[in-house]
């Protein structure tokens, strides 16, 4: 399918279905590659917009796009979001009855859905439709799960290699938020897409503030942290099931709404907690790390790690569940030596124990770092941040630096002289001129860098090497026995006279003033929060309206509009369809379904200011034009509104007692049919159940008009 033939339609679909006028970084190139039937490996941070990379092409393909997804909750959330945007999608997994599964297969055969989400374990049940006659694209989400080098290896993912052999002529797109170099290579190899085009988006989530604190009086610190952020959704990650329950209980005792979530709870309880959180009924969840995977809840404002994660990939993925809408968010990590010991015990005996321990060491180094934390995260994934971020605790309370260029040059030279094949311990032994068996057996006493750092202690050399790794000047190759290797940035120090700033090792007790500064920042945050609350009345009203609509429709609030979109609505205050449609995050369908209520709320908030636009509110203006004898289409043209919006005005006017010849617009048989549906559906408040009841053959506006007649009678 040539891209040129579909490019205009792709942009129309982007706006109409997703509400966006433009792509984020790399998205357009990825979409075009998939449409041109190219295999792709996509590394994009959580909240970076991975889903659109396969959901948008799916709308242009004739067949169905299969999406491999590891969790049932992930599938349901994605499918709910697609259906809310008017995109036919479904999921297929073991939780469904055989009748439900058969019906879904029939939908695929009849090309009635565009995307089908499926767990790896359920692929065997789809063998009859896994042909190029029905399947147009395969997307493998959370692709790092296929690799034993990855942080969340799942054996069930290793069966996926057969798919490319079965479907050789359709595009495959493998996507993940976190994958180091070893994992990336393993993914393309195991999926048999070695020639895949590779897309690496920036890992920089600038909106997330990063903070690490010592794990002293954690519960007290967490309670203070939450109380400075009223009404904000948050996740607290814990290592053990017991801790999640104890913490949730203590938060409730302090009047903080929280629930525990872990694998020890039965399925119904876990589902209830997750649904309650997604629908904004539960503010905080204390959970083990599986919680939130794949959940597209965009208004999580903070993530707290009660315990230290086992690796940087997991930490990065988990903090990425905050601020998916791009608004200001926070990630707080508590660090303790006890956590390190516990995680080491967890790794003991694992098939990839050495890799797990090495990655745990990197996580520990991140927690103890005295350099910009964002630099460390980005450097881990091969991205260099120029300067410091200014949005982490280290940047806000910077330590004292010195010119460590010569020290850096010595370290990088030693790595080079040892042919980038040795781990940190050997590098330091060479620098210090150690005469141990490992050095002598390999002849390293003959290299030019041997003994050039005798004047610096082993522990201090370790501190400096870790800083270079954290700043991206060298990296650990976990798949090569943890060998230290040079990066693209090493030459800047070795050959281009770039300066390197390092810090001297300091004792933990010397960090205490930083904690005091954090407390003063908390006070300022509290004051700022109160000031913002006074100016956010319209946002709060819009948020309450969103919650009401979401509750009526039985969907998460963020599927109506994200916080970011609400902020734009608050700022722009659109009062016409064209203005409302111009808001990023508002597509044609959401305009038609939700636009009236939100514009009415804005009008009510603005009060007398709105009356300056015309003689009355939007309903009155429509009524005055109706009384002149204009048709619905003519009123829509004169008011520059959508016909569907005018029909909704007519329904509202009729309900409030205005003289409307309602049967000019809806027949008595329509009313009777809706009356029957209302009884069968047990009087739902939302329109969607009616729409689905009629198999999408009756327009929303007719349903709304018929309901206005029924309710008035």
XYZ file of C-alpha atoms in Angstrom:
713
model
C 0.000 0.000 0.000
C 1.853 3.144 -1.165
C 2.191 5.807 1.494
C 1.399 8.631 -0.950
C -2.031 7.147 -1.611
C -2.897 7.103 2.086
C -0.987 10.030 3.619
C -3.925 12.459 3.584
C -6.238 9.818 4.989
C -3.696 8.986 7.692
C -3.702 12.601 8.899
C -7.507 12.701 8.769
C -7.651 9.528 10.845
C -5.119 10.942 13.301
C -7.421 13.888 13.977
C -10.808 12.223 13.632
C -10.068 9.162 15.745
C -7.321 10.320 18.111
C -7.866 14.080 18.181
C -4.306 15.084 17.223
C -3.283 17.518 14.501
C 0.319 16.370 14.321
C 2.578 13.441 15.147
C 5.065 13.156 17.975
C 8.720 12.424 17.304
C 9.246 9.365 15.048
C 5.546 8.460 14.892
C 4.991 9.545 11.291
C 8.095 7.742 10.026
C 7.053 4.563 11.838
C 3.476 4.711 10.541
C 4.689 5.213 6.974
C 7.173 2.338 7.294
C 4.427 -0.003 8.519
C 2.086 1.102 5.711
C 4.893 0.309 3.280
C 5.016 -3.186 4.811
C 8.403 -2.731 6.489
C 9.269 -4.540 9.718
C 10.050 -2.147 12.576
C 11.647 -2.194 16.021
C 10.322 0.731 18.057
C 11.952 1.822 21.311
C 9.801 4.604 22.742
C 9.354 5.640 26.385
C 6.141 5.007 28.282
C 3.712 7.752 27.333
C 5.616 8.468 24.114
C 2.791 7.288 21.859
C 3.764 3.723 20.887
C 0.191 2.527 20.385
C -0.606 4.980 17.605
C 2.309 3.510 15.626
C 0.260 0.361 14.944
C -3.291 1.530 15.702
C -3.236 4.225 13.022
C -1.931 1.967 10.197
C -4.535 -0.612 11.209
C -7.271 1.780 10.043
C -5.782 1.795 6.525
C -5.285 -1.974 6.185
C -8.078 -4.165 4.820
C -7.556 -7.010 7.274
C -7.019 -7.094 11.011
C -3.915 -6.086 12.957
C -2.976 -8.705 15.564
C -1.518 -7.173 18.735
C 0.440 -9.518 21.025
C -0.040 -8.305 24.579
C 1.113 -9.922 27.856
C -1.740 -9.036 30.220
C -5.527 -9.296 30.062
C -5.892 -5.958 31.852
C -3.647 -4.336 29.255
C -5.814 -5.683 26.430
C -9.066 -4.517 27.980
C -7.726 -1.038 28.613
C -6.438 -0.663 25.059
C -9.647 -2.017 23.524
C -11.825 0.256 25.688
C -9.782 3.223 24.509
C -10.087 2.247 20.848
C -13.831 1.677 21.082
C -14.229 5.033 22.849
C -12.561 6.614 19.815
C -14.910 4.812 17.430
C -12.382 2.187 16.283
C -13.718 -1.409 16.164
C -11.390 -3.568 18.267
C -11.578 -6.633 20.475
C -9.421 -8.979 22.515
C -9.088 -12.764 22.620
C -7.926 -14.594 25.735
C -8.602 -17.402 28.185
C -11.039 -15.348 30.277
C -13.670 -15.606 27.532
C -16.168 -18.377 26.878
C -15.852 -20.518 23.756
C -18.950 -18.772 22.357
C -17.348 -15.363 22.824
C -14.124 -16.558 21.215
C -15.989 -18.036 18.240
C -17.871 -14.750 17.720
C -14.576 -12.826 17.688
C -13.083 -15.173 15.094
C -16.179 -14.592 12.962
C -15.664 -10.818 13.272
C -12.105 -11.265 11.985
C -13.224 -13.403 9.053
C -15.855 -10.802 8.102
C -13.315 -7.957 8.528
C -15.545 -6.277 11.110
C -12.757 -5.308 13.482
C -9.497 -3.488 12.866
C -7.406 -4.648 15.837
C -7.400 -7.883 17.798
C -5.412 -8.095 21.039
C -4.246 -11.565 22.027
C -1.974 -13.148 24.645
C 0.902 -15.333 23.363
C -0.658 -18.369 25.068
C -3.887 -17.926 23.069
C -2.326 -17.852 19.605
C -2.783 -21.596 19.151
C -6.561 -21.120 19.225
C -6.296 -18.679 16.298
C -4.380 -20.930 13.908
C -7.217 -21.004 11.355
C -7.127 -17.227 10.868
C -3.364 -16.709 11.157
C -3.055 -16.329 7.396
C -2.336 -13.389 5.134
C -5.937 -13.593 3.919
C -7.115 -12.158 7.244
C -4.050 -10.649 8.958
C -2.538 -7.394 7.640
C -0.053 -6.554 10.392
C 1.408 -8.012 13.594
C 2.373 -5.780 16.537
C 4.320 -7.245 19.472
C 3.834 -4.978 22.467
C 6.186 -5.156 25.475
C 8.641 -6.866 23.098
C 11.436 -6.913 25.706
C 9.573 -9.862 27.304
C 10.963 -12.145 24.580
C 14.564 -11.709 25.721
C 16.303 -13.275 28.703
C 18.447 -10.130 28.723
C 15.315 -8.043 29.274
C 14.029 -7.011 32.680
C 10.701 -8.846 32.413
C 11.488 -12.074 30.539
C 8.443 -14.262 29.796
C 8.979 -17.749 28.333
C 5.583 -17.569 26.564
C 6.961 -14.792 24.349
C 9.670 -17.077 22.967
C 7.122 -18.953 20.868
C 6.477 -15.859 18.743
C 9.281 -16.540 16.257
C 6.984 -18.802 14.212
C 4.739 -15.855 13.296
C 7.138 -14.338 10.762
C 7.527 -17.714 9.066
C 3.743 -18.101 8.952
C 3.135 -14.507 7.764
C 6.264 -13.580 5.767
C 4.716 -10.827 3.632
C 3.050 -8.675 6.260
C 4.755 -6.021 8.393
C 5.816 -6.785 11.957
C 6.288 -4.013 14.506
C 7.963 -4.824 17.840
C 7.543 -2.168 20.515
C 8.921 -1.599 24.002
C 9.620 1.274 26.347
C 12.782 -0.208 27.822
C 15.476 -2.219 26.100
C 19.237 -1.953 26.341
C 21.462 -2.892 23.378
C 21.632 -6.604 24.236
C 17.852 -6.839 24.559
C 17.252 -5.017 21.278
C 19.500 -7.428 19.381
C 17.822 -10.411 20.973
C 14.317 -9.150 20.124
C 14.923 -8.811 16.371
C 16.774 -12.121 16.260
C 14.092 -14.137 18.043
C 11.237 -12.520 16.103
C 13.173 -13.182 12.856
C 12.999 -9.543 11.803
C 16.753 -8.885 11.677
C 16.305 -6.370 8.837
C 13.717 -4.342 10.722
C 13.982 -0.560 10.561
C 14.939 0.693 14.019
C 13.403 3.731 15.637
C 14.810 5.051 18.909
C 12.847 7.923 20.414
C 14.305 10.113 23.101
C 13.922 8.577 26.543
C 13.767 12.008 28.123
C 10.518 12.494 30.045
C 11.167 16.076 31.079
C 7.824 16.431 32.872
C 8.740 13.829 35.512
C 10.716 15.198 38.441
C 13.144 12.597 39.855
C 13.958 12.270 43.543
C 15.728 9.701 45.731
C 15.566 9.749 49.531
C 17.035 7.544 52.270
C 14.445 5.052 53.526
C 14.132 6.591 56.973
C 10.565 6.807 58.343
C 9.229 6.019 54.879
C 5.575 5.920 55.864
C 5.728 9.317 57.527
C 7.470 10.765 54.472
C 4.909 9.223 52.112
C 1.953 10.603 54.086
C 3.446 14.106 53.951
C 4.193 13.673 50.249
C 0.593 12.663 49.453
C -1.014 15.380 51.543
C 0.785 18.043 49.507
C -0.884 16.561 46.414
C -4.622 16.375 47.151
C -6.896 14.606 44.634
C -3.914 13.342 42.623
C -3.740 9.738 41.425
C -0.596 7.871 42.421
C 1.000 4.420 42.583
C 3.251 3.152 45.386
C 5.359 0.143 44.353
C 6.442 -2.357 47.017
C 8.528 -5.540 46.888
C 6.245 -7.740 48.995
C 2.530 -8.446 49.147
C 2.554 -7.930 52.903
C 4.020 -4.444 52.535
C 1.302 -3.376 50.077
C -1.407 -4.355 52.554
C 0.296 -2.820 55.588
C 0.981 0.427 53.758
C -2.582 0.718 52.390
C -3.943 0.151 55.890
C -1.728 2.886 57.386
C -2.641 5.353 54.637
C -6.362 4.724 55.241
C -5.785 5.329 58.957
C -4.494 8.760 57.944
C -7.622 9.509 55.850
C -5.862 8.762 52.557
C -7.920 6.600 50.137
C -5.688 3.670 49.163
C -6.002 0.005 48.198
C -3.548 -2.878 48.034
C -2.930 -4.876 44.846
C -0.880 -8.051 44.491
C -0.984 -11.536 42.970
C -2.130 -13.082 46.267
C -5.561 -11.464 45.931
C -8.195 -13.347 43.987
C -8.900 -12.308 40.404
C -12.142 -10.482 41.238
C -10.508 -8.419 43.983
C -7.546 -7.474 41.775
C -9.885 -6.522 38.945
C -12.029 -4.452 41.307
C -9.017 -2.509 42.631
C -7.648 -1.901 39.148
C -11.032 -0.800 37.764
C -11.591 1.492 40.750
C -8.205 3.123 40.205
C -8.686 3.494 36.456
C -12.111 5.074 36.998
C -10.719 7.556 39.585
C -12.725 6.027 42.445
C -9.549 4.952 44.250
C -6.874 7.631 44.454
C -3.843 5.524 45.385
C -2.811 1.910 44.847
C -0.069 0.211 46.877
C 1.068 -2.549 44.566
C 3.647 -5.048 43.507
C 5.401 -4.248 40.223
C 2.990 -6.013 37.835
C 0.324 -3.390 38.547
C -0.157 -0.760 35.887
C 1.607 -2.609 33.071
C -0.010 -1.457 29.856
C -2.644 0.644 31.616
C -3.066 3.841 29.676
C -4.270 5.929 32.633
C -2.939 9.313 31.617
C -3.620 11.257 34.823
C -1.311 9.420 37.242
C 0.542 12.360 38.754
C 3.169 10.537 40.816
C 4.876 7.203 41.414
C 6.602 6.253 44.656
C 8.967 3.296 45.022
C 8.691 2.161 48.638
C 11.475 -0.308 47.835
C 14.289 -0.099 45.314
C 13.529 -1.740 41.925
C 15.726 -4.594 40.740
C 16.984 -2.808 37.623
C 16.900 0.511 35.788
C 14.654 -0.801 33.009
C 11.959 -1.702 35.524
C 12.370 1.583 37.384
C 12.119 3.586 34.176
C 9.044 1.710 32.993
C 7.314 2.105 36.355
C 7.953 5.838 36.747
C 6.747 6.194 33.154
C 3.244 5.361 34.355
C 3.143 8.893 35.748
C 2.563 11.927 33.556
C 1.595 10.124 30.358
C -0.396 13.231 29.420
C 2.778 15.350 29.475
C 1.788 17.362 32.551
C 4.083 17.881 35.535
C 4.574 14.666 37.548
C 6.914 13.260 40.177
C 8.857 10.053 40.857
C 10.106 9.411 44.393
C 12.408 6.478 45.187
C 13.331 5.310 48.680
C 16.728 3.628 48.906
C 17.957 1.276 51.619
C 20.715 -1.304 52.000
C 18.131 -3.856 53.191
C 16.383 -3.613 49.809
C 19.649 -4.398 48.024
C 20.196 -7.522 50.148
C 16.635 -8.702 49.549
C 16.917 -8.233 45.785
C 20.237 -10.071 45.739
C 18.516 -12.982 47.471
C 15.727 -12.911 44.870
C 18.299 -13.154 42.065
C 20.201 -16.004 43.683
C 19.885 -19.221 41.703
C 18.210 -17.630 38.677
C 19.340 -18.832 35.245
C 20.606 -15.321 34.481
C 21.770 -14.539 38.016
C 24.948 -12.736 36.912
C 22.968 -10.398 34.661
C 20.396 -9.689 37.375
C 23.091 -8.890 39.948
C 24.941 -6.606 37.525
C 21.747 -4.705 36.710
C 20.920 -4.453 40.408
C 24.350 -2.894 40.946
C 23.534 -0.254 38.313
C 20.246 0.479 40.070
C 22.112 0.865 43.360
C 24.613 3.193 41.685
C 21.749 5.298 40.338
C 20.275 5.568 43.838
C 23.605 6.673 45.327
C 24.555 8.989 42.453
C 25.806 12.532 42.950
C 25.297 13.494 39.297
C 22.125 14.439 37.418
C 19.752 11.473 37.645
C 18.188 12.127 34.253
C 21.669 11.970 32.685
C 22.120 8.536 34.241
C 18.786 7.223 32.927
C 19.339 8.551 29.423
C 22.951 7.357 29.359
C 21.825 3.861 30.317
C 19.749 3.734 27.130
C 22.503 5.252 24.979
C 21.322 8.866 24.953
C 23.492 11.801 26.067
C 21.911 14.749 27.836
C 23.750 17.995 27.270
C 24.015 19.781 30.614
C 21.956 18.943 33.672
C 18.182 18.527 33.712
C 17.312 20.917 36.534
C 14.395 18.657 37.499
C 15.917 16.088 39.841
C 16.995 16.266 43.476
C 20.711 16.246 42.586
C 20.337 19.183 40.183
C 18.264 21.121 42.699
C 20.784 20.427 45.465
C 24.043 20.018 43.519
C 27.166 18.595 45.190
C 30.586 20.169 44.783
C 32.286 19.215 41.493
C 35.951 19.283 40.469
C 37.699 18.953 37.100
C 37.992 15.190 36.687
C 39.086 15.201 33.049
C 42.481 13.536 33.648
C 40.889 10.850 35.829
C 38.286 10.236 33.109
C 40.975 9.995 30.431
C 42.866 7.404 32.466
C 39.736 5.259 32.915
C 38.700 5.461 29.260
C 42.267 4.739 28.111
C 42.402 1.638 30.292
C 39.088 0.428 28.810
C 40.500 0.984 25.321
C 43.853 -0.716 26.067
C 42.038 -3.772 27.432
C 40.073 -3.932 24.153
C 36.735 -3.213 25.871
C 36.596 -6.812 27.115
C 36.981 -6.410 30.881
C 34.595 -5.541 33.724
C 35.063 -2.718 36.202
C 37.123 -4.702 38.733
C 39.877 -5.587 36.241
C 39.943 -2.012 34.879
C 40.544 -0.640 38.374
C 43.143 -3.304 39.172
C 45.073 -2.287 36.028
C 44.879 1.396 36.935
C 46.186 0.658 40.441
C 48.918 -1.691 39.190
C 47.620 -4.780 41.006
C 49.844 -7.897 40.777
C 47.072 -10.484 41.180
C 46.659 -13.706 39.193
C 43.920 -12.332 36.917
C 46.149 -9.442 35.807
C 49.351 -11.441 35.383
C 47.715 -14.365 33.577
C 46.414 -12.019 30.899
C 49.617 -10.002 30.630
C 47.889 -6.767 31.551
C 50.969 -5.612 33.500
C 52.421 -4.781 30.068
C 49.732 -2.297 28.938
C 50.622 1.406 29.063
C 47.885 2.280 31.570
C 49.077 -0.267 34.141
C 49.707 1.440 37.484
C 48.959 5.018 36.336
C 46.450 5.419 39.210
C 48.326 4.037 42.208
C 47.720 7.257 44.146
C 43.930 6.754 44.212
C 42.223 4.129 46.369
C 40.272 1.237 44.826
C 36.981 2.506 46.321
C 37.532 6.010 44.956
C 38.342 4.649 41.485
C 35.064 2.711 41.649
C 33.234 5.932 42.524
C 34.765 7.716 39.507
C 34.104 4.859 37.055
C 30.448 4.745 38.109
C 30.169 8.486 37.489
C 31.535 8.064 33.960
C 28.996 5.312 33.325
C 26.255 7.503 34.765
C 27.261 10.386 32.498
C 27.304 8.192 29.393
C 31.056 8.216 28.679
C 31.231 4.424 28.955
C 28.708 1.639 29.440
C 28.317 -1.864 30.815
C 27.747 -4.627 28.227
C 25.679 -6.985 30.351
C 25.609 -9.588 27.567
C 29.434 -9.624 27.415
C 30.235 -10.544 31.024
C 29.641 -6.943 32.168
C 32.583 -5.631 30.155
C 33.059 -1.866 30.190
C 32.854 -0.432 26.686
C 33.397 2.983 25.168
C 30.489 4.979 23.769
C 30.168 7.510 20.977
C 30.898 10.172 23.602
C 34.197 8.679 24.813
C 36.200 10.221 21.963
C 35.161 13.699 23.097
C 37.149 13.142 26.276
C 40.039 11.153 24.788
C 40.674 13.187 21.635
C 38.656 16.430 21.669
C 39.633 17.864 25.055
C 36.107 17.758 26.449
C 36.017 18.505 30.182
C 34.510 16.058 32.676
C 33.132 17.191 36.037
C 33.289 14.643 38.847
C 32.425 14.637 42.547
C 34.520 13.307 45.385
C 33.139 10.361 47.364
C 31.113 11.575 50.339
C 29.681 9.811 53.362
C 25.942 9.284 53.549
C 25.745 11.484 56.650
C 26.966 14.437 54.605
C 23.737 14.384 52.576
C 21.508 15.447 55.488
C 21.253 19.134 54.476
C 19.661 17.973 51.203
C 16.766 16.420 53.147
C 16.231 19.701 54.969
C 16.088 21.529 51.659
C 13.557 19.020 50.396
C 11.325 19.794 53.368
C 11.443 23.505 52.608
C 10.516 22.708 49.012
C 7.528 20.722 50.294
C 6.294 23.811 52.139
C 6.659 25.915 48.995
C 4.843 23.208 47.014
C 1.974 23.296 49.507
C 1.652 27.062 49.183
C 1.844 26.879 45.403
C -0.754 24.103 45.376
C -3.226 26.272 47.306
C -2.626 29.211 44.972
C -3.211 27.060 41.914
C -6.376 25.589 43.420
C -7.893 29.053 43.751
C -7.362 29.675 40.036
C -8.513 26.289 38.774
C -12.252 26.457 39.349
C -13.095 25.861 35.692
C -10.679 22.933 35.478
C -12.269 21.369 38.548
C -15.742 21.807 37.042
C -14.574 20.221 33.799
C -12.954 17.404 35.770
C -16.194 16.740 37.668
C -18.174 16.778 34.401
C -15.688 14.313 32.887
C -16.063 12.033 35.906
C -19.880 12.188 35.648
C -19.847 11.304 31.938
C -17.305 8.519 32.461
C -19.354 7.035 35.313
C -22.488 7.062 33.154
C -20.692 5.380 30.273
C -18.779 2.947 32.461
C -15.368 3.981 31.102
C -12.257 5.538 32.701
C -12.369 9.329 32.909
C -9.189 9.754 30.854
C -10.899 8.031 27.920
C -13.325 10.955 27.765
C -10.505 13.520 27.773
C -7.025 13.444 29.309
C -5.943 15.976 31.939
C -3.778 17.626 29.281
C -6.803 18.084 27.006
C -8.881 19.407 29.917
C -6.139 21.927 30.664
C -6.256 23.103 27.050
C -10.055 23.339 27.166
C -9.756 25.361 30.376
C -7.199 27.668 28.772
C -8.832 28.074 25.348
C -12.486 27.991 26.513
C -13.922 26.880 23.148
C -17.542 27.930 22.532
C -18.090 26.661 18.995
C -17.584 23.316 17.319
C -14.691 24.543 15.234
C -12.947 25.943 18.306
C -13.582 22.766 20.290
C -12.319 20.566 17.457
C -9.089 22.577 17.313
C -8.147 21.380 20.813
C -5.462 18.676 20.753
C -7.044 15.446 21.945
C -10.500 16.240 20.527
C -11.521 14.175 17.507
C -14.722 14.299 15.472
C -16.422 11.543 17.441
C -15.608 13.044 20.844
C -16.810 16.427 19.612
C -20.145 14.909 18.642
C -20.557 12.844 21.815
C -19.146 15.185 24.488
C -18.764 18.639 22.955
C -22.161 20.059 23.901
C -21.868 19.296 27.598
C -18.367 20.691 27.921
C -19.179 23.868 26.000
C -22.307 24.312 28.130
C -20.168 23.953 31.272
C -17.778 26.603 29.968
C -20.722 28.887 29.220
C -22.167 28.382 32.682
C -18.783 29.167 34.202
C -18.328 32.310 32.155
C -21.869 33.490 32.953
C -22.692 36.930 31.623
C -19.508 37.039 29.499
C -20.996 34.473 27.137
C -24.134 36.554 26.558
C -22.044 39.109 24.748
C -21.586 36.586 21.943
C -25.309 36.625 21.066
C -28.658 37.316 22.708
C -28.592 34.236 24.947
C -26.967 30.909 25.615
C -26.334 28.437 22.831
C -29.683 26.646 23.277
C -31.637 29.912 23.180
C -29.899 30.987 19.989
C -30.791 27.687 18.332
C -34.404 27.997 19.525
C -34.781 31.515 18.151
C -33.508 30.343 14.758
C -35.798 27.288 14.883
C -38.833 29.506 15.441
C -38.044 31.383 12.217
C -38.682 28.177 10.271
C -35.093 27.311 9.377
C -34.239 23.642 8.902
C -31.730 21.871 11.121
C -29.153 22.020 8.317
C -29.745 25.761 7.813
C -29.404 26.434 11.548
C -26.161 24.459 11.576
C -24.770 26.510 8.675
C -25.775 29.830 10.243
C -24.380 28.878 13.648
C -21.268 27.196 12.177
C -22.035 24.086 14.212
C -22.378 20.416 13.372
C -25.856 19.123 12.489
C -25.537 16.571 15.305
C -25.014 19.409 17.783
C -28.169 21.198 16.629
C -30.164 17.998 17.068
C -28.844 17.734 20.631
C -30.034 21.320 21.202
C -33.486 20.379 19.911
C -33.644 17.426 22.316
C -32.617 19.647 25.229
C -35.100 22.373 24.301
C -37.933 19.847 24.010
C -37.035 18.362 27.416
C -37.171 21.795 29.052
C -40.674 22.509 27.710
C -39.976 24.595 24.625
C -42.495 24.292 21.793
C -40.755 21.883 19.448
C -42.458 19.712 16.839
C -40.322 16.794 17.912
C -41.901 14.323 15.481
C -40.516 16.359 12.614
C -37.168 14.837 13.549
C -37.926 11.422 15.004
C -40.734 8.975 14.203
C -43.063 7.307 16.673
C -41.623 3.943 15.660
C -38.144 5.275 16.567
C -39.427 6.283 19.985
C -41.058 2.890 20.495
C -37.844 1.098 19.514
C -35.779 3.179 21.939
C -38.410 2.626 24.650
C -38.043 -1.121 24.136
C -34.231 -0.843 24.238
C -34.414 1.237 27.404
C -36.368 -1.498 29.136
C -34.089 -4.264 27.848
C -30.959 -2.380 28.885
C -32.326 -1.389 32.308
C -32.409 2.352 31.542
C -28.733 3.211 30.971
C -27.829 6.892 31.252
C -25.275 6.804 28.444
C -26.157 6.694 24.734
C -23.578 4.119 23.732
C -25.473 1.051 25.083
C -28.447 2.039 22.897
C -26.170 2.548 19.908
C -24.688 -0.915 20.390
C -28.135 -2.427 21.047
C -29.217 -1.300 17.575
C -25.984 -2.697 16.085
C -24.883 0.883 15.302
C -27.716 1.331 12.767
C -29.542 4.128 14.635
C -27.797 7.515 14.823
C -26.917 8.988 18.201
C -29.058 12.076 17.564
C -32.185 9.961 16.951
C -31.578 8.043 20.163
C -31.178 11.309 22.047
C -34.347 12.789 20.525
C -36.349 9.642 21.278
C -35.138 9.636 24.885
C -36.182 13.264 25.292
C -39.708 12.257 24.234
C -39.748 9.231 26.572
C -38.427 11.185 29.553
C -40.904 14.037 29.053
C -43.866 11.708 28.678
